[in-house]
Short mmCIF file of C-alpha atoms in Angstrom, two decimals:
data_model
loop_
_atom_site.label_atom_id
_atom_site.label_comp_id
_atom_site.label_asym_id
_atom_site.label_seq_id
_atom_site.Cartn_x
_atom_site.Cartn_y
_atom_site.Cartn_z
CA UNK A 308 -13.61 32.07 1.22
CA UNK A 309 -14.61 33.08 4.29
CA UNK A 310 -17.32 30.83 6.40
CA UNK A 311 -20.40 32.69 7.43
CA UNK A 312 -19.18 30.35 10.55
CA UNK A 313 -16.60 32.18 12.68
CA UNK A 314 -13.38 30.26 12.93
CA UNK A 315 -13.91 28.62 9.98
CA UNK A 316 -12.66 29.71 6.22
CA UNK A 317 -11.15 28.00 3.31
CA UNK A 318 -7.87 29.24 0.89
CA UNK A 319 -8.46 29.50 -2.72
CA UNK A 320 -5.32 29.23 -4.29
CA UNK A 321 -5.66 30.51 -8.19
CA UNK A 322 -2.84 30.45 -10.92
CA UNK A 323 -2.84 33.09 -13.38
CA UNK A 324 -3.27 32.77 -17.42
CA UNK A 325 -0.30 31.49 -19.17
CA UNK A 326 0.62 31.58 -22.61
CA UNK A 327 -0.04 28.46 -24.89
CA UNK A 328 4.21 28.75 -25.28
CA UNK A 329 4.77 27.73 -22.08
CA UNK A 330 4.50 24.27 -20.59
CA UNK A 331 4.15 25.40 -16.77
CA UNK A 332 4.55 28.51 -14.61
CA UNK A 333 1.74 29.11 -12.58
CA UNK A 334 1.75 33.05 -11.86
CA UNK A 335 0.03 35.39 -9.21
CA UNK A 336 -1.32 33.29 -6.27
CA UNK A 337 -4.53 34.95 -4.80
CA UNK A 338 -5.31 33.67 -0.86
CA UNK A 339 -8.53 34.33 0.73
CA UNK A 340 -8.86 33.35 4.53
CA UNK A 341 -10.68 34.97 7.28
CA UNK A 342 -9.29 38.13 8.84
CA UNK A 343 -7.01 36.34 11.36
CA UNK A 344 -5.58 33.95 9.23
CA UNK A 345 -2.13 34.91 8.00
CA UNK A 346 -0.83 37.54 5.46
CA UNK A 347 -0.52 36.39 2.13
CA UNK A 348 2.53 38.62 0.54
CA UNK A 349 2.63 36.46 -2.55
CA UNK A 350 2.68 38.05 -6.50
CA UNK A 351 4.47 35.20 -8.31
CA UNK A 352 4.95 31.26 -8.59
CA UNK A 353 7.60 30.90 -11.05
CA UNK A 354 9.53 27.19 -12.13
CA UNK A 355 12.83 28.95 -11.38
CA UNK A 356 11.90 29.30 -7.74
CA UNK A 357 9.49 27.28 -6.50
CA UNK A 358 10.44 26.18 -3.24
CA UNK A 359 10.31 29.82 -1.59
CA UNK A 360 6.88 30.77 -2.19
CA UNK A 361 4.74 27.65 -2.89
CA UNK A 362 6.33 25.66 0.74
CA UNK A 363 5.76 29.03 2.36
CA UNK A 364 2.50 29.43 1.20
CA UNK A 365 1.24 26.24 2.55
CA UNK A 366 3.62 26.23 5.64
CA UNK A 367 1.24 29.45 6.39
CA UNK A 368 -1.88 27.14 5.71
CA UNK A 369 -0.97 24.66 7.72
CA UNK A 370 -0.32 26.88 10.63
CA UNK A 371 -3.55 28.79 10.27
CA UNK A 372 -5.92 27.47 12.86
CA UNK A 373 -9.14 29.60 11.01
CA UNK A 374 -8.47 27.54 7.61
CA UNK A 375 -10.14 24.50 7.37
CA UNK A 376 -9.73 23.56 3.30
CA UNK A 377 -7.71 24.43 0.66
CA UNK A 378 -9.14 24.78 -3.37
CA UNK A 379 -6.61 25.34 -6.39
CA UNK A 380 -8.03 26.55 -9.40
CA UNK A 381 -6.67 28.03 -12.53
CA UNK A 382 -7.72 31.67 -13.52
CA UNK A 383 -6.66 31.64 -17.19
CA UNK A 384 -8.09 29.47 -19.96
CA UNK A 385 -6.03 26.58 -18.72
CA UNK A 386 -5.34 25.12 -15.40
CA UNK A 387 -1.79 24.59 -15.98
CA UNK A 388 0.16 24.68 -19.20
CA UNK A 389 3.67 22.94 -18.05
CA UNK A 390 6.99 23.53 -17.61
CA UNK A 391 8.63 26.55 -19.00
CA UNK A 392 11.64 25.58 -21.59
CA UNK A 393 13.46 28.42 -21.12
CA UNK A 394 13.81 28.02 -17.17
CA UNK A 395 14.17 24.34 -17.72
CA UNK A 396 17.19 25.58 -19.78
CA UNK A 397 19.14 28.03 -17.30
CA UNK A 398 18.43 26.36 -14.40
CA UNK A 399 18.77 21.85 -15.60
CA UNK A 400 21.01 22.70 -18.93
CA UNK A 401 23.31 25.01 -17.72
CA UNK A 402 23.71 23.68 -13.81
CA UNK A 403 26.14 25.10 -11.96
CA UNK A 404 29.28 23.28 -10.19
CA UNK A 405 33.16 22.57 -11.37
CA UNK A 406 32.94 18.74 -12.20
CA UNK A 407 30.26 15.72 -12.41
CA UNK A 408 30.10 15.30 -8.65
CA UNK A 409 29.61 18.81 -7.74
CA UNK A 410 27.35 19.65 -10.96
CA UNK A 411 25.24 16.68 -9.94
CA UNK A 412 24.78 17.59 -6.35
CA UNK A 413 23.34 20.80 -7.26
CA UNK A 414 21.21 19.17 -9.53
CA UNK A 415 20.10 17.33 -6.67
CA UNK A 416 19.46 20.06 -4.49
CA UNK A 417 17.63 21.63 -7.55
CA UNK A 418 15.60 18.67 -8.01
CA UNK A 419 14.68 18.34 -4.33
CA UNK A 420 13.28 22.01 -3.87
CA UNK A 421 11.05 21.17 -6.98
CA UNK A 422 9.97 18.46 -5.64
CA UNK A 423 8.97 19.74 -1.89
CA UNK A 424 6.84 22.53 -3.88
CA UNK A 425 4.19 19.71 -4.91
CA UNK A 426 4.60 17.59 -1.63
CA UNK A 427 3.83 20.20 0.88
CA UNK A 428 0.42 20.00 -0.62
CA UNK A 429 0.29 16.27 0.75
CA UNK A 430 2.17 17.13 3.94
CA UNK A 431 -0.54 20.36 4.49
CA UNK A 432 -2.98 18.95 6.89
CA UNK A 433 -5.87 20.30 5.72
CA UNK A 434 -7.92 18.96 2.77
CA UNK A 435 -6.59 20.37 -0.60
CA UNK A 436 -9.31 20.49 -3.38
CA UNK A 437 -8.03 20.65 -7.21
CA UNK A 438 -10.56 22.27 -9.45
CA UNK A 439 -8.99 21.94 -12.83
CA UNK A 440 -10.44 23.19 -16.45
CA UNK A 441 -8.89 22.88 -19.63
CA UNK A 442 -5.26 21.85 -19.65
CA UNK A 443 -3.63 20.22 -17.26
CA UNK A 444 0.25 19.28 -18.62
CA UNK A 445 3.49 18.25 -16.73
CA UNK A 446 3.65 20.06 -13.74
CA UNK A 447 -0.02 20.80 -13.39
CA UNK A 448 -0.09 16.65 -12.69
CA UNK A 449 2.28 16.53 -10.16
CA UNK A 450 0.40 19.22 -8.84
CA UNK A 451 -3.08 17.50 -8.46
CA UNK A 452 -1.48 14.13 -7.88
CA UNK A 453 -0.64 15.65 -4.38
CA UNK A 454 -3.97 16.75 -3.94
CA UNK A 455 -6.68 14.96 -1.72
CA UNK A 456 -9.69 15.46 -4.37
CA UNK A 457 -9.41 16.28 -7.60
CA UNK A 458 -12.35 17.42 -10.31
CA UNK A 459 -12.58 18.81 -13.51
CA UNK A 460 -14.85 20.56 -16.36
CA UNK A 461 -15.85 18.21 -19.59
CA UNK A 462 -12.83 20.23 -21.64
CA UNK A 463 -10.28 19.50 -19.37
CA UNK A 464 -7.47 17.20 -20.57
CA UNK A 465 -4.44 15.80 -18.59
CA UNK A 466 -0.97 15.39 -20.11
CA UNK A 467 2.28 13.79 -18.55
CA UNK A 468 4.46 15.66 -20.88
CA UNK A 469 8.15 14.85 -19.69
CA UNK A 470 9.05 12.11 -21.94
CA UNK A 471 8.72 14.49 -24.92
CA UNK A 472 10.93 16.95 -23.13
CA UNK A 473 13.50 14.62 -23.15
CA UNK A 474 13.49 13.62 -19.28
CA UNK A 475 11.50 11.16 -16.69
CA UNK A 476 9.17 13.04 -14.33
CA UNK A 477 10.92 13.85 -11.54
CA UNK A 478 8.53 15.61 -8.76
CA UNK A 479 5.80 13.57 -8.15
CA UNK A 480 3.67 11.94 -10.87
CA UNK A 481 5.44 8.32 -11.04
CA UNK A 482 5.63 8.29 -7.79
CA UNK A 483 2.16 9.32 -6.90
CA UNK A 484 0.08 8.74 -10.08
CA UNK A 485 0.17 5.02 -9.61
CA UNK A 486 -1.14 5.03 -6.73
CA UNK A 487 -4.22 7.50 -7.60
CA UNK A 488 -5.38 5.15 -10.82
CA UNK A 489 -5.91 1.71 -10.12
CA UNK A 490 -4.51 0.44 -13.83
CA UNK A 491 -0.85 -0.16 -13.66
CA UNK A 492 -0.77 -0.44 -17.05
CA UNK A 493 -2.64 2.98 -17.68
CA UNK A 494 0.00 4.82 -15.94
CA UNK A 495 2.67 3.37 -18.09
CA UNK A 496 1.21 4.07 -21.15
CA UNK A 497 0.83 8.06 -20.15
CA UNK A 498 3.71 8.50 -18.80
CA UNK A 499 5.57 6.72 -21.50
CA UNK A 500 3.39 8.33 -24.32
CA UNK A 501 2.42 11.48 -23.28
CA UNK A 502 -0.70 10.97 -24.79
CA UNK A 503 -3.56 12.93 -23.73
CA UNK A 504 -6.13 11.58 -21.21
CA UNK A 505 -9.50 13.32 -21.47
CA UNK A 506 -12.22 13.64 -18.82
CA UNK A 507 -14.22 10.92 -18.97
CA UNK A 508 -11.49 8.36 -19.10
CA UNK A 509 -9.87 10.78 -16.00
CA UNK A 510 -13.11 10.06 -13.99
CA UNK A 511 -13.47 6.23 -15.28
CA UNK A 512 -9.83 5.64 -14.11
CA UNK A 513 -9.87 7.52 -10.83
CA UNK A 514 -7.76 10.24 -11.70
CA UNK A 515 -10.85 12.91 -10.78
CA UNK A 516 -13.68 12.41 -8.64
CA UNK A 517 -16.06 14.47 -10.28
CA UNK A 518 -16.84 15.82 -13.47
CA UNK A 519 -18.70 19.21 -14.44
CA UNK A 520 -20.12 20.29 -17.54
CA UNK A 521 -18.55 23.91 -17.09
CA UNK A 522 -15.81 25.86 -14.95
CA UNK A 523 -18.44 27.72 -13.36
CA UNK A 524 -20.69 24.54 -12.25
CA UNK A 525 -17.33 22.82 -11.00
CA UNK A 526 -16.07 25.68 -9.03
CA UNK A 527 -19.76 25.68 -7.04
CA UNK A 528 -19.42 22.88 -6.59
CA UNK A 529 -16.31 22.61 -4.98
CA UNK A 530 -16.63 25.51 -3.05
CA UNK A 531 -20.09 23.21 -1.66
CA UNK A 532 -17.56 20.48 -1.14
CA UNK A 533 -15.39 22.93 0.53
CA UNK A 534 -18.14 23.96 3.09
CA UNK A 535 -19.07 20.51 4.19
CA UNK A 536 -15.18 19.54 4.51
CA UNK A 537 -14.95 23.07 6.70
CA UNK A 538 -17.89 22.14 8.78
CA UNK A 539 -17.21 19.01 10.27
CA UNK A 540 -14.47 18.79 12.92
CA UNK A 541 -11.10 20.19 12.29
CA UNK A 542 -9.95 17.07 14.39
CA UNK A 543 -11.46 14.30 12.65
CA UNK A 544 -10.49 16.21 9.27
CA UNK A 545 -7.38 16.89 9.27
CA UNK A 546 -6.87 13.08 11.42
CA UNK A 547 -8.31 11.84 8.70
CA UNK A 548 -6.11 13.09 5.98
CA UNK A 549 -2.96 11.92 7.67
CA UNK A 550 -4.03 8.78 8.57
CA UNK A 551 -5.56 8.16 4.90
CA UNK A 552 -1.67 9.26 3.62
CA UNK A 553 0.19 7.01 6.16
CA UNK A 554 -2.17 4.10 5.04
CA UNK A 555 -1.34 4.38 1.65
CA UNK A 556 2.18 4.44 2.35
CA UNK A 557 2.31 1.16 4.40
CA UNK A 558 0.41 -1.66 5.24
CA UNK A 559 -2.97 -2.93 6.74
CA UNK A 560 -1.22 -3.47 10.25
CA UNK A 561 0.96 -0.83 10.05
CA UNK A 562 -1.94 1.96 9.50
CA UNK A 563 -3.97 0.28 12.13
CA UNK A 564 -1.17 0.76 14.48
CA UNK A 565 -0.58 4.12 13.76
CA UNK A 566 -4.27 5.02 13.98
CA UNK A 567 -4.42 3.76 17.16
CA UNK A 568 -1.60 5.34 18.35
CA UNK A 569 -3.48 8.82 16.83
CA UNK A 570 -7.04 8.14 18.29
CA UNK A 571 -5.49 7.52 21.69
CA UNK A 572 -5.19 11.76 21.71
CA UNK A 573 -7.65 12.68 19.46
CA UNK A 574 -10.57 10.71 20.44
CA UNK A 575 -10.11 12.97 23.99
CA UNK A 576 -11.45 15.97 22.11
CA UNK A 577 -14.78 17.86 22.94
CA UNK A 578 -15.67 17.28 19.07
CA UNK A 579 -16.80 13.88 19.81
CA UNK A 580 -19.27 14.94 22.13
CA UNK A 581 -20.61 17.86 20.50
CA UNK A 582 -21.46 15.92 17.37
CA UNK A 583 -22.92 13.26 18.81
CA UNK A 584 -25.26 15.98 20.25
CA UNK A 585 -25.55 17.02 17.34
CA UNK A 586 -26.80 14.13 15.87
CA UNK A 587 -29.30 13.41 18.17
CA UNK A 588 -30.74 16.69 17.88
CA UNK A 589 -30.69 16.42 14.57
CA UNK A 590 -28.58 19.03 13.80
CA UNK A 591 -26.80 19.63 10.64
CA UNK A 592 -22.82 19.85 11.49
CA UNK A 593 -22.56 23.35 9.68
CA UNK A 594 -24.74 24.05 13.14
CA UNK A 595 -22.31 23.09 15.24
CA UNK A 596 -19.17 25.39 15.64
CA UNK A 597 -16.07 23.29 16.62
CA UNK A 598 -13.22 24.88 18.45
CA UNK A 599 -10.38 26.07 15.95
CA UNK A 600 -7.61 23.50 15.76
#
């Protein structure tokens, strides 16, 4: 989406439709960014190779001084519908390697690349936006998990599906989950159930932010979230995504450390200033153009 601002724009990252047999393989990813962000060559997103395209994809992001925000949406009748069985087959079933060591290190490798597909989302610097309707199983939860905001229509439905696959999640939701809803004991029962959790008890448990009655009222209204997230300064955005990550990750003095050790740079920038001009002349910051970052 590009921002009737120059230098400023937003990605919109869209899976395709699935079939209701499949469990998770997002398809064609659709970029949009303003005309000198960079090329987006991508047609698929498929299980059986997801470190190539989804880590490139938001390697390019992340390098793209005109993007300021990220959105993920689904553009079939589901957000996600999990992992497919038959990749899951050929590629954790049938592993390759000659004994238990050597089968097990390339199951390692295997599980690693999965893994980095859902955690560049986190490591992106820019703010990444989940807009999710109807479904969202397995994958589709590590997915959002690694996501700065998340909302959702009043159909949507979320699913940690592993345990009935016969495995433990293994890319990002035990890790991450617990940390996003405050009840310990909530996470263990989904993740040990795979029972359903439906919107409302998604936004009374933290899980989503925000919930819409329709996809069509939630995607406005990211895309409004979107433009106040792109209009403020790309310096105290993006400063303030990392330092929110690193402070989950360790303690009170450790973050406090670390964010003075960031401020110490960025408070030096020219953003400062202009928005506290800004403010006094009581502008609003989508009047202020910031310098790309």
């Amino acid at each position: 989406m590009a921002d009737p601002h120059p230098g400023r724009s937003t990605y919109r990252i869209m899976d395709s439709p699935l079939p209701d047999s499949r469990l998770w393989r997002p398809g064609p990813v659709r970029t949009m960014s303003s005309s000198d962000g960079p090329p987006a060559p991508f047609t698929t997103l498929a299980v059986s190779r997801p470190a190539e395209e989804m880590v490139e994809c938001f390697q390019q992001i992340s390098d793209d001084q005109a993007c300021r925000v990220v959105l993920i949406s689904g553009a079939g009748t589901t957000f996600t519908a999990g992992i497919d069985l038959m990749d899951m087959a050929a590629d954790i079933l049938q592993p390759e390697g000659d004994d238990t060591a050597r089968i097990a290190w390339n199951l390692r490798k295997l599980i690693r690349r999965y893994q980095e597909t859902f955690s560049v989302l986190e490591k992106c610097p820019k703010p990444v936006v989940a807009a999710v309707h109807g479904a969202c199983i397995g994958g589709g939860v590590d997915l959002i998990t690694a996501c700065d905001i998340r909302l959702c229509t009043q159909d949507a439905w979320f699913q940690v599906k592993e345990v009935d696959i016969g495995l433990a999640a293994d890319v990002g939701t035990l890790q991450r989950l617990p940390k996003v809803i405050g009840s310990r004991s909530l996470v263990n029962e989904l993740a040990l159930t795979a029972r359903k959790m439906y919107a409302d008890e998604a936004k009374s448990s933290g899980l989503v932010s925000r919930v819409f009655p329709d996809q069509d009222a939630m995607m406005a209204g990211a895309l409004q979230m979107a433009a106040e997230m792109a209009a403020r300064s790309p310096v105290a955005v993006q400063g303030t995504k990392i330092n929110l990550i690193y402070s989950r990750d360790h303690g009170v003095a450790e973050g406090l450390d670390y964010m003075a050790a960031w401020n110490m740079s960025m408070l030096q920038t020219q953003d400062v200033m202009k928005s506290a001009q800004g403010t006094m002349e009581k502008k609003s910051p989508k009047e202020i153009l910031f310098s790309k970052l």
